[in-house]
Coordinates of C-alpha atoms and ligand atoms in Angstrom, one line a residue:
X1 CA 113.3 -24.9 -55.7
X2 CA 115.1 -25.7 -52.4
X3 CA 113.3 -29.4 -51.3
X4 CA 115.0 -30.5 -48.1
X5 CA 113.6 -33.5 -45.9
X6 CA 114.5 -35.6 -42.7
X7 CA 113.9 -38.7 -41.4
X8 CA 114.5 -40.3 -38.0
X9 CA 117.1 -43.0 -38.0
X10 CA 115.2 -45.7 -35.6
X11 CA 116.6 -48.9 -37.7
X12 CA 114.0 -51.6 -39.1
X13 CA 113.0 -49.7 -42.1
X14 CA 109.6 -50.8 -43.4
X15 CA 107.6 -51.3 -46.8
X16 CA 105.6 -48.0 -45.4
X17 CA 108.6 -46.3 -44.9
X18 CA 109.7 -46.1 -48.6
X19 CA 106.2 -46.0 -50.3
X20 CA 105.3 -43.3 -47.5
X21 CA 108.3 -41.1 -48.0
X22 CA 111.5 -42.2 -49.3
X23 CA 110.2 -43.0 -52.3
X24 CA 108.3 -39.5 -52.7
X25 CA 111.8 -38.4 -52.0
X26 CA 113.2 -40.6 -54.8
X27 CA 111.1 -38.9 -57.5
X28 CA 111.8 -35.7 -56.1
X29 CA 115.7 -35.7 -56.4
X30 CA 114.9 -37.9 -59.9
X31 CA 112.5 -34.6 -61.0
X32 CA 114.8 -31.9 -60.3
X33 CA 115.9 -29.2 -62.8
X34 CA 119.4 -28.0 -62.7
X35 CA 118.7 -24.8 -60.8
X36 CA 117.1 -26.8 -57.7
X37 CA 118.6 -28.8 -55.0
X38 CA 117.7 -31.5 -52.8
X39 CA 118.7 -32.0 -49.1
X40 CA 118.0 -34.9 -47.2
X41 CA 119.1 -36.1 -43.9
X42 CA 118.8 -38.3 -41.0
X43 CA 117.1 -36.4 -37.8
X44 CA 119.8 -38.2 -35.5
X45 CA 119.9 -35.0 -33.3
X46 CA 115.7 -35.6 -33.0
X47 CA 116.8 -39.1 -32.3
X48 CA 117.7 -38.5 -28.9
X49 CA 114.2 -37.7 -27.9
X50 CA 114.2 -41.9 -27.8
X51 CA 116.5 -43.3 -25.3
X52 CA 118.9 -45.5 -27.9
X53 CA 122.4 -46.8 -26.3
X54 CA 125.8 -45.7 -28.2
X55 CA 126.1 -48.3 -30.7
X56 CA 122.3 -49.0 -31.6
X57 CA 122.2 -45.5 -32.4
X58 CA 125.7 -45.4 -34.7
X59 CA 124.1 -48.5 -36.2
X60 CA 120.7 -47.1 -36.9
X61 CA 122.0 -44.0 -38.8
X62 CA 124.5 -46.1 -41.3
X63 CA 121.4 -48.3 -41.9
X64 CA 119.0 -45.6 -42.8
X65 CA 121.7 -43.7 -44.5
X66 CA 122.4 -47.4 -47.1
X67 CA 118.8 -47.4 -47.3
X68 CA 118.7 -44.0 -48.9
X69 CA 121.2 -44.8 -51.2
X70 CA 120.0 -48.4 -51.9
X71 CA 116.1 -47.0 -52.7
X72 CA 117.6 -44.3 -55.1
X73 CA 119.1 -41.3 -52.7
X74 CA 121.9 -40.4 -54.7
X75 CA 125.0 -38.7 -52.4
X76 CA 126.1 -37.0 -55.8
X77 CA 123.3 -35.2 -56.9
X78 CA 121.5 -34.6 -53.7
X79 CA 123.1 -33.5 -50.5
X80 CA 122.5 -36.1 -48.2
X81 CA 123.7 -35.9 -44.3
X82 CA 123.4 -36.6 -41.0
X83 CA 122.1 -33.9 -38.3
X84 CA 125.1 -34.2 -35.9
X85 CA 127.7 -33.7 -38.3
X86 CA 126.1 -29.9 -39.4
X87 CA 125.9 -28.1 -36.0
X88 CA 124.7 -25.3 -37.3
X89 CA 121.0 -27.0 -36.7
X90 CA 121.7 -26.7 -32.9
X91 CA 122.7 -23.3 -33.1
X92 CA 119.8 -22.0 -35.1
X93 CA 117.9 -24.0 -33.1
X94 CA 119.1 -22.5 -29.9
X95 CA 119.0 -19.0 -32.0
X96 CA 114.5 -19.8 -32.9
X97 CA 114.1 -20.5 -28.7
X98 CA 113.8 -16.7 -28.3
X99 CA 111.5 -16.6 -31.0
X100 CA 109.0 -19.5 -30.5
X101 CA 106.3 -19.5 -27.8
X102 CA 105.5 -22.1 -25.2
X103 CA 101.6 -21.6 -26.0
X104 CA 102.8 -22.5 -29.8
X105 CA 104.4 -25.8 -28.9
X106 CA 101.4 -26.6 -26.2
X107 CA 99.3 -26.8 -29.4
X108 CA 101.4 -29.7 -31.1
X109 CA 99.4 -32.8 -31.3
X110 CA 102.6 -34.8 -31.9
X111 CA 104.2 -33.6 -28.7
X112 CA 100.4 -34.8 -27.0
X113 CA 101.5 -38.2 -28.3
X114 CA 104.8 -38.8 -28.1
X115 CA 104.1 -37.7 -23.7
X116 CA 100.7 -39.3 -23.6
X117 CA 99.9 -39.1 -20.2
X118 CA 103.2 -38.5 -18.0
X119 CA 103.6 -34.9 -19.0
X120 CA 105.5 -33.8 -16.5
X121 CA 107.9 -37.1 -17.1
X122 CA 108.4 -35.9 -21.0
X123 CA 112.0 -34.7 -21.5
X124 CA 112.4 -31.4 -23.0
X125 CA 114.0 -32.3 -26.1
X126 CA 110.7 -33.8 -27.1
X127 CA 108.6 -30.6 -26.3
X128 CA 111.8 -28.4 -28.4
X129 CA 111.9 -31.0 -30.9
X130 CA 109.3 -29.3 -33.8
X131 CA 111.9 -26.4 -33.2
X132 CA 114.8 -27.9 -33.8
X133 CA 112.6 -29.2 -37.6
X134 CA 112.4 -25.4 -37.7
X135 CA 116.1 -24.8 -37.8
X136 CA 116.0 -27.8 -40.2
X137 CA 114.4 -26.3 -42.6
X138 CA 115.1 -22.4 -42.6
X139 CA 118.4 -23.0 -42.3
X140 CA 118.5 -23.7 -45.9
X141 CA 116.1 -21.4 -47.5
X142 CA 113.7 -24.6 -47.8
X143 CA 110.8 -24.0 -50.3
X144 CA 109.3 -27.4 -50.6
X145 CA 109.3 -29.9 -47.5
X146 CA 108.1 -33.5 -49.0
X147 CA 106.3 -35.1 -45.9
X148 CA 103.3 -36.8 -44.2
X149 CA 100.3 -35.4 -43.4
X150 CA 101.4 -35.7 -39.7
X151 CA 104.0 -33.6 -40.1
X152 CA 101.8 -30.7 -41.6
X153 CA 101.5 -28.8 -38.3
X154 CA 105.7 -28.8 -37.7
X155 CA 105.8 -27.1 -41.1
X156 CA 103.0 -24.9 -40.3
X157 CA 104.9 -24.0 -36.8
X158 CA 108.1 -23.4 -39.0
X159 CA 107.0 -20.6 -40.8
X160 CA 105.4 -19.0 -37.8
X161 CA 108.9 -19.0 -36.3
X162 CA 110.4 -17.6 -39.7
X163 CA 107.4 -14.5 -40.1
X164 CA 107.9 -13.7 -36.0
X165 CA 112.0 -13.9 -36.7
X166 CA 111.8 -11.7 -39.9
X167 CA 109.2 -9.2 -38.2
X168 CA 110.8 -9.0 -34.7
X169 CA 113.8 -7.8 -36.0
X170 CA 113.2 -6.4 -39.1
X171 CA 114.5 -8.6 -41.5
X172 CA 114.1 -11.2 -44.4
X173 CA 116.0 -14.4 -42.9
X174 CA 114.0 -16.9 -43.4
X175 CA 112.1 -18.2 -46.5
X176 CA 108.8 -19.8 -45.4
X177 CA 108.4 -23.3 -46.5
X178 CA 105.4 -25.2 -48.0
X179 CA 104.8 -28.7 -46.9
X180 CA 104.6 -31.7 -50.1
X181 CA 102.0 -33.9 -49.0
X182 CA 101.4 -36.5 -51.6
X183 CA 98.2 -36.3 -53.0
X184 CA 97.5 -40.1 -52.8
X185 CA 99.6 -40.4 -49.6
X186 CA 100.3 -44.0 -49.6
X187 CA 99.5 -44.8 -45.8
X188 CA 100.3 -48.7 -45.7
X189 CA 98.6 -51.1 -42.8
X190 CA 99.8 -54.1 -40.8
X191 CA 99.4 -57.3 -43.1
X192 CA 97.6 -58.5 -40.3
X193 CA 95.4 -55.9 -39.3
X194 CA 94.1 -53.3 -41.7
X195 CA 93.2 -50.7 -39.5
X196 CA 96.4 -50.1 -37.6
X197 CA 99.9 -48.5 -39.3
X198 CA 102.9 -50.9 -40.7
X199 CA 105.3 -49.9 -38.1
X200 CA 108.5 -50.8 -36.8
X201 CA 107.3 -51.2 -33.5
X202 CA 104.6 -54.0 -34.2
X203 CA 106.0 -56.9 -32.2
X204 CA 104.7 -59.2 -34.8
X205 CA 107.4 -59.4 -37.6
X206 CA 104.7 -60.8 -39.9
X207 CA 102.7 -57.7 -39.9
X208 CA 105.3 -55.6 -42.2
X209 CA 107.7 -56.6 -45.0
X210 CA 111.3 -55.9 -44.1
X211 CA 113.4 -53.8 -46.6
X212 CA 116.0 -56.6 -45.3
X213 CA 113.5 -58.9 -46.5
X214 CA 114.8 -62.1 -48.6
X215 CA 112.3 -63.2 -51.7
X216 CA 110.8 -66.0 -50.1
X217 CA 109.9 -63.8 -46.5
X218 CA 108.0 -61.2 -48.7
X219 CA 106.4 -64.5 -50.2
X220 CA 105.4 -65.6 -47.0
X221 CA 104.2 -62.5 -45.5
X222 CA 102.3 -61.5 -48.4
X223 CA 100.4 -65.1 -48.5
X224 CA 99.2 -65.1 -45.2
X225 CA 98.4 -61.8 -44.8
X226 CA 94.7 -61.1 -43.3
X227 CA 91.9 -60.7 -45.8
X228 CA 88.5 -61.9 -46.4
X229 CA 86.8 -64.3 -48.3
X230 CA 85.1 -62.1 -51.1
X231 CA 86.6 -61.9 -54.4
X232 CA 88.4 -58.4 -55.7
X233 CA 85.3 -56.4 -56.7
X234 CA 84.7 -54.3 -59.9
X235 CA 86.1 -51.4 -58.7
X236 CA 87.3 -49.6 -55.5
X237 CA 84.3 -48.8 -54.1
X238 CA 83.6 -52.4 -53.1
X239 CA 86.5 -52.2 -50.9
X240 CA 84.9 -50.2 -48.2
X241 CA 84.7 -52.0 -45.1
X242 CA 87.4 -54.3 -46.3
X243 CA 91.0 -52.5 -44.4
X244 CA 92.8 -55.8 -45.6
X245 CA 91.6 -55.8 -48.9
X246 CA 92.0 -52.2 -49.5
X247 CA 95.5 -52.3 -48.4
X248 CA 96.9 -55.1 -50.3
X249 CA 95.3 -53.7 -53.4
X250 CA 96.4 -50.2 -52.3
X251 CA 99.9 -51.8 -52.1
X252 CA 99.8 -53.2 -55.4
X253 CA 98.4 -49.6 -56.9
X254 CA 101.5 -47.7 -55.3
X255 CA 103.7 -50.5 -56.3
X256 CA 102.4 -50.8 -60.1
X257 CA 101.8 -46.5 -60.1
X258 CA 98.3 -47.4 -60.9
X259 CA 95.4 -47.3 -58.8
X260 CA 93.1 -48.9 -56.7
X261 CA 90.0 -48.7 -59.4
X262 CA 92.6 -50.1 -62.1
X263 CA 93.5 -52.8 -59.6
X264 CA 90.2 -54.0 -59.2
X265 CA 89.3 -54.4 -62.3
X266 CA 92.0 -56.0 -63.2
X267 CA 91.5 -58.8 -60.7
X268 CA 87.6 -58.6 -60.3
X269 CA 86.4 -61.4 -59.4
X270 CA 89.5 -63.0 -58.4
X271 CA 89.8 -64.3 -55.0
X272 CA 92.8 -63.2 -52.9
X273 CA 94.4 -67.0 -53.5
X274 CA 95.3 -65.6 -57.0
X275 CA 96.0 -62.0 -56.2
X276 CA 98.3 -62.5 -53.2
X277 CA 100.8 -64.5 -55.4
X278 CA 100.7 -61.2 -58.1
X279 CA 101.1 -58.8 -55.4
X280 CA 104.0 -61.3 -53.7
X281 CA 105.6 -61.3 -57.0
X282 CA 105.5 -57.5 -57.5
X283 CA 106.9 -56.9 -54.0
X284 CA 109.6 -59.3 -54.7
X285 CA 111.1 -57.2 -57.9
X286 CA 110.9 -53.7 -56.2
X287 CA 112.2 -54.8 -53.2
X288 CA 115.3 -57.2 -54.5
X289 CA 117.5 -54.6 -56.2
X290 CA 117.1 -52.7 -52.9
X291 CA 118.5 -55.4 -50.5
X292 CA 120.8 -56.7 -53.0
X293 CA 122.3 -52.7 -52.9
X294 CA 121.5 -52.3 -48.8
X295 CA 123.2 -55.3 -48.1
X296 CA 126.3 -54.3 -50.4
X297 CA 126.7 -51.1 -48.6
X298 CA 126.2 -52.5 -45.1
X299 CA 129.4 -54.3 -45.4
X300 CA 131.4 -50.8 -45.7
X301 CA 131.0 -48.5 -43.0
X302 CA 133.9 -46.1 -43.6
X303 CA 132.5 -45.8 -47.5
X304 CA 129.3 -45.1 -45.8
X305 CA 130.4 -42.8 -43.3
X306 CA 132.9 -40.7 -46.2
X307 CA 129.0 -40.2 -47.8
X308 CA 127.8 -38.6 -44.6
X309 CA 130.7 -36.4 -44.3
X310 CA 130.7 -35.3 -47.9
X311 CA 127.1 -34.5 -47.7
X312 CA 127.8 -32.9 -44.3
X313 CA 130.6 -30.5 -45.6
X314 CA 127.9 -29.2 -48.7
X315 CA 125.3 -28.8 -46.1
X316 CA 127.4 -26.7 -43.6
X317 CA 128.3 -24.7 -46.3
X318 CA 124.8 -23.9 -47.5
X319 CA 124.0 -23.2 -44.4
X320 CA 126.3 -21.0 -42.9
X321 CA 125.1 -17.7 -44.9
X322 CA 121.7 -17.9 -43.2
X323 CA 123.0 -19.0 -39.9
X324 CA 125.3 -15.5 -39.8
X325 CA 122.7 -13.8 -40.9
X326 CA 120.6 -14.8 -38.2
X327 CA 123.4 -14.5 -35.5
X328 CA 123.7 -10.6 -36.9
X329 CA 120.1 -9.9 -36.9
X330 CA 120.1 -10.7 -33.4
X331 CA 123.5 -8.5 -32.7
X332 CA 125.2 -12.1 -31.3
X333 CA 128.8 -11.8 -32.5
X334 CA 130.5 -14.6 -33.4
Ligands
AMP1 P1 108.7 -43.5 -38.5 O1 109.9 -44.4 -38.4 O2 107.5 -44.2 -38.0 O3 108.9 -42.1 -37.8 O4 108.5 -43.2 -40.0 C1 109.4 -42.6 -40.8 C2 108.7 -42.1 -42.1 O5 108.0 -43.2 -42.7 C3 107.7 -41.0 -41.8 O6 107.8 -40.1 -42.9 C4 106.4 -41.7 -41.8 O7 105.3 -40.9 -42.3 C5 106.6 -42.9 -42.8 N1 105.8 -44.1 -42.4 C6 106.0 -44.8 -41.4 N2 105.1 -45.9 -41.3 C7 104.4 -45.7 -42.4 C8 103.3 -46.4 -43.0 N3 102.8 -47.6 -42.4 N4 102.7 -46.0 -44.1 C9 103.2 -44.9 -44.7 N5 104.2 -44.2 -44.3 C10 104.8 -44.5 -43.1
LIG2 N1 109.9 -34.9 -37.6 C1 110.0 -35.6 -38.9 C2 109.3 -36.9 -38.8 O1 109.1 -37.4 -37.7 C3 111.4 -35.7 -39.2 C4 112.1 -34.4 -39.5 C5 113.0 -33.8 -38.7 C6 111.9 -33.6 -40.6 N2 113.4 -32.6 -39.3 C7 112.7 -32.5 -40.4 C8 111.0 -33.7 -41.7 C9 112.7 -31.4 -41.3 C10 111.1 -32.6 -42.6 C11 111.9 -31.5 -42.4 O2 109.0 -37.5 -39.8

């Protein structure tokens, strides 16, 4: 098993962010068997599809890289690395523009996004950009790529490229990967609106818990989050047509690895005055021994940086056997 993943280093890292994939990664690397490796990395090189000056940007990848480490990434047992410091990603990326089609990329519903309506205004990074995940992944013989459901159709274009590489030139390059998509895939909502995403970008600091968050914040958040004034009900069910309600008890399900049903009837009955201070509570222990660690690390950027680089010297040099072989197959001598 060959699980590799990335993640986009845009700073401001989120409760959604870890219980929607770091933490999936966390149990991966923690599941492994000795014949299997992880990779993980920061997408820096996707990065620049976002307009970030020189010193956000160096900040934002030593913050995602100490939140790695502080939510249970560990440099010594899985390979963990920034884009830019492996070039072989631009090259094979550069290498899978003969092979992927315009019409292919037309169909990505993140590109369709990410535009909206200025098209034409779009920079091109952004319309290469599932390509570049391409080289990502096949660059390391990638069997198992742990992501979110909206990443489905990037790993679905992945091996596309891989089968028309290996066919158009009569070889076996590239191994095709299969997306992980947690079954339960923890999708967490603003704490004060239960329909829209916990994001970064929610210019409402009160609508997401910080992983920077100190005790008495999550407290705060957590207590005046939205909800309604009906008592937990028996079981999940009653929870339909309640988005803050579901969430906070889907929160405390993730956080407790239980589940919504379980939840409720642990609290039925109970109005959201008692359960808020539970749930605050639980937040509070997860998310302590993280900050205590992020915060540690913060304060050493060389230490942090000397990760990157190890990580990025392992990574090169898994990658570099696929990366001739592709060159070769295509008769480009290096
Ligand atoms: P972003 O910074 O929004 O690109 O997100 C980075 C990663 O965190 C992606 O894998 C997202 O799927 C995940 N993520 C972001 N926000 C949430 C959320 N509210 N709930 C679950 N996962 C999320
Ligand atoms: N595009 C992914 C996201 O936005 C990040 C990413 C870049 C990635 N390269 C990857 C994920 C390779 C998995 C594999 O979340």
């Amino acid at each position: 098993m060959r699980v590799l993943s990335g993640i986009q280093p845009t700073g401001n890292l989120h409760l959604g962010n870890y219980l929607g994939a770091i933490r999936n990664w966390v149990r991966m690397q923690d599941e492994m068997d000795a014949d299997s490796q992880c990779f993980f990395f920061l997408a820096d090189m996707h990065s620049i599809t976002v307009h970030e000056g020189r010193e956000q940007r160096i900040r934002n990848v030593r913050d995602m890289a100490a939140a790695l480490v502080a939510s249970g990434i560990d440099p010594d047992r899985s390979v963990l690395f920034n884009q830019a410091r492996v070039p072989a990603h631009a090259e094979l990326a550069w290498l899978l523009n003969g092979t992927a089609r315009i019409g292919w990329l037309n169909r990505m519903t993140q590109f369709k996004d990410k535009a909206g309506k200025d098209r034409e205004g779009a920079s091109v990074g952004l319309f290469v950009y599932p390509v570049l995940q391409a080289a990502d992944i096949l660059l390391y013989q990638a069997t198992h790529v742990p992501v979110g459901e909206d990443q489905k159709q990037h790993l679905e274009l992945s091996r596309d490229i891989a089968t028309k590489f290996n066919t158009d030139f009569g070889v076996d390059v590239f191994t095709l990967p299969a997306p992980i998509i947690p079954k339960e895939s923890a999708r967490i909502m603003s704490l004060r609106d239960g329909t829209a995403k916990m994001s970064k970008s929610d210019p409402s600091d009160m609508s997401r818990i910080n992983l920077t968050d100190e005790d008495d914040a999550i407290m705060t958040k957590v207590k005046k989050a939205k909800t309604d004034p009906e008592p937990l009900p028996e079981t999940a069910e009653g929870l339909a047509g309640r988005p803050e309600a579901t969430n906070l008890v889907g929160i405390y399900a993730t956080l407790s690895n239980s589940t919504p049903d379980a939840v409720c009837a642990q609290f039925a009955g109970k109005g959201f005055g008692a359960f808020k201070p539970a749930l605050g509570e639980l937040l509070v222990e997860t998310l302590r021994p993280m900050r205590e660690r992020f915060v540690e690390l913060r304060t050493d950027d060389a230490a942090l940086d000397a990760i990157l680089d190890k990580g990025a010297a392992k990574a090169a040099a898994a990658a570099e056997p696929t990366l001739r072989a592709a060159y070769d197959a295509m008769g480009l001598m290096r």
